[in-house]
Short mmCIF file of C-alpha atoms in Angstrom, two decimals:
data_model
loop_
_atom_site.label_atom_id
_atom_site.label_comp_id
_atom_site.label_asym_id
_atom_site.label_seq_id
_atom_site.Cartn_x
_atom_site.Cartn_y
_atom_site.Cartn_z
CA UNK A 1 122.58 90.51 -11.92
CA UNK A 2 121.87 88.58 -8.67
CA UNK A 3 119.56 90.24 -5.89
CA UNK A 4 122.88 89.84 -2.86
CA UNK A 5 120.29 87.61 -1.12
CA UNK A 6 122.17 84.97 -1.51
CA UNK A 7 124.52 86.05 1.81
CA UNK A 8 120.93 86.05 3.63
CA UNK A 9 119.66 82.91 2.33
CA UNK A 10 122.72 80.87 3.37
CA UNK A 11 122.48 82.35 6.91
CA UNK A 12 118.63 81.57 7.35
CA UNK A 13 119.70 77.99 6.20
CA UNK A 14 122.47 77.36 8.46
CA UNK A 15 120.55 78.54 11.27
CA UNK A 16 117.63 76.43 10.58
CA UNK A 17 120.30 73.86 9.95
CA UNK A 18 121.98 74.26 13.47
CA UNK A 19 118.47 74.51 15.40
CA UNK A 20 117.91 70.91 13.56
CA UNK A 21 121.30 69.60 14.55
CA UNK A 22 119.91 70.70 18.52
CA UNK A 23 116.51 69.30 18.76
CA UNK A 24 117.88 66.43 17.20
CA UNK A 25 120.37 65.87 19.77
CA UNK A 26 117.72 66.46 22.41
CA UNK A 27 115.52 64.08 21.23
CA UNK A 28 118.38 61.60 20.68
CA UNK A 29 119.88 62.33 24.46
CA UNK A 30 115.97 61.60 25.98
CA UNK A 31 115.71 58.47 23.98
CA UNK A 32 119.18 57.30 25.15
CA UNK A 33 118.20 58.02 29.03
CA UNK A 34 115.43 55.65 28.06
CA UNK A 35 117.12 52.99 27.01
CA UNK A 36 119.68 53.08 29.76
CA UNK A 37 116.79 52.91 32.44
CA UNK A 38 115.31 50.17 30.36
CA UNK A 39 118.55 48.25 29.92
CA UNK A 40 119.35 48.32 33.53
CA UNK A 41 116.04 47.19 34.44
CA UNK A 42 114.77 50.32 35.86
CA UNK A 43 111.02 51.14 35.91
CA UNK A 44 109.97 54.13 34.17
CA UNK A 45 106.30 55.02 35.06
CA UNK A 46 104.46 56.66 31.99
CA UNK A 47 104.33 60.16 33.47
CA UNK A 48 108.34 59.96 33.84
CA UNK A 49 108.94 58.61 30.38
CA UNK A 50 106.63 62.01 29.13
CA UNK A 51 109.15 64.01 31.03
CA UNK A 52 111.96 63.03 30.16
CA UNK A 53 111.11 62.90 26.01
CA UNK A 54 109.43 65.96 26.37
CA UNK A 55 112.74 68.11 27.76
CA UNK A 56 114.29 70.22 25.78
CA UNK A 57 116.88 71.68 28.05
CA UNK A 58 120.24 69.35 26.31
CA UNK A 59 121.96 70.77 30.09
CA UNK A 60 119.06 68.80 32.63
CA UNK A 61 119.35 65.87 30.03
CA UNK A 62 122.98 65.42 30.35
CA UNK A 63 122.53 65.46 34.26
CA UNK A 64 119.77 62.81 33.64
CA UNK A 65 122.38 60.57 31.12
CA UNK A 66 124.64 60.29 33.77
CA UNK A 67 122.34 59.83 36.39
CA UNK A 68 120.71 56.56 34.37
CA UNK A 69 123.56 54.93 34.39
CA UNK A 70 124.32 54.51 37.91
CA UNK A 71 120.78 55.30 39.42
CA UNK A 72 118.60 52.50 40.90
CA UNK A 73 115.14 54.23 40.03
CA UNK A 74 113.75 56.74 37.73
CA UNK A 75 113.48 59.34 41.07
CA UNK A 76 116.58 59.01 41.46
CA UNK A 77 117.39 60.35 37.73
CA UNK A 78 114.67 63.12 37.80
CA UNK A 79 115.75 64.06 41.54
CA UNK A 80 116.46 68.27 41.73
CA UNK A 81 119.48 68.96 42.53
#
């Protein structure tokens, strides 16, 4: 006879499992800013490249993505809005 863990288990797994799916789209969104910038020619000072791999807010990173690709420096893509 099973222990009905099993319903538990699955959920611990699929949220481990979604949290992976985030952070891994983070990390992939901060890598692309990076390589937009770097593309375009656009100078990205060491203390600006920490910042912008170290976010982990997916929302300010999507406002820095589209940012990169028009914006003429990295101030311009870290700028509050």
């Amino acid at each position: 006879m099973g222990t009905g863990l099993s319903h538990f288990r699955g959920f611990v797994a699929e949220s481990f499992r979604d949290e992976g799916r985030v952070e891994g789209r983070v990390e992939g969104r901060g890598e692309d800013i990076l390589r937009i910038l770097a593309v375009r020619g656009v100078a990205v000072p060491e203390e600006a490249r920490q910042r912008i791999a170290g976010c982990k807010d997916l929302a300010v990173l999507d406002v820095w993505f589209e940012r990169a690709i028009t914006a003429t420096t990295v101030d311009a893509v870290l700028a509050e809005s």
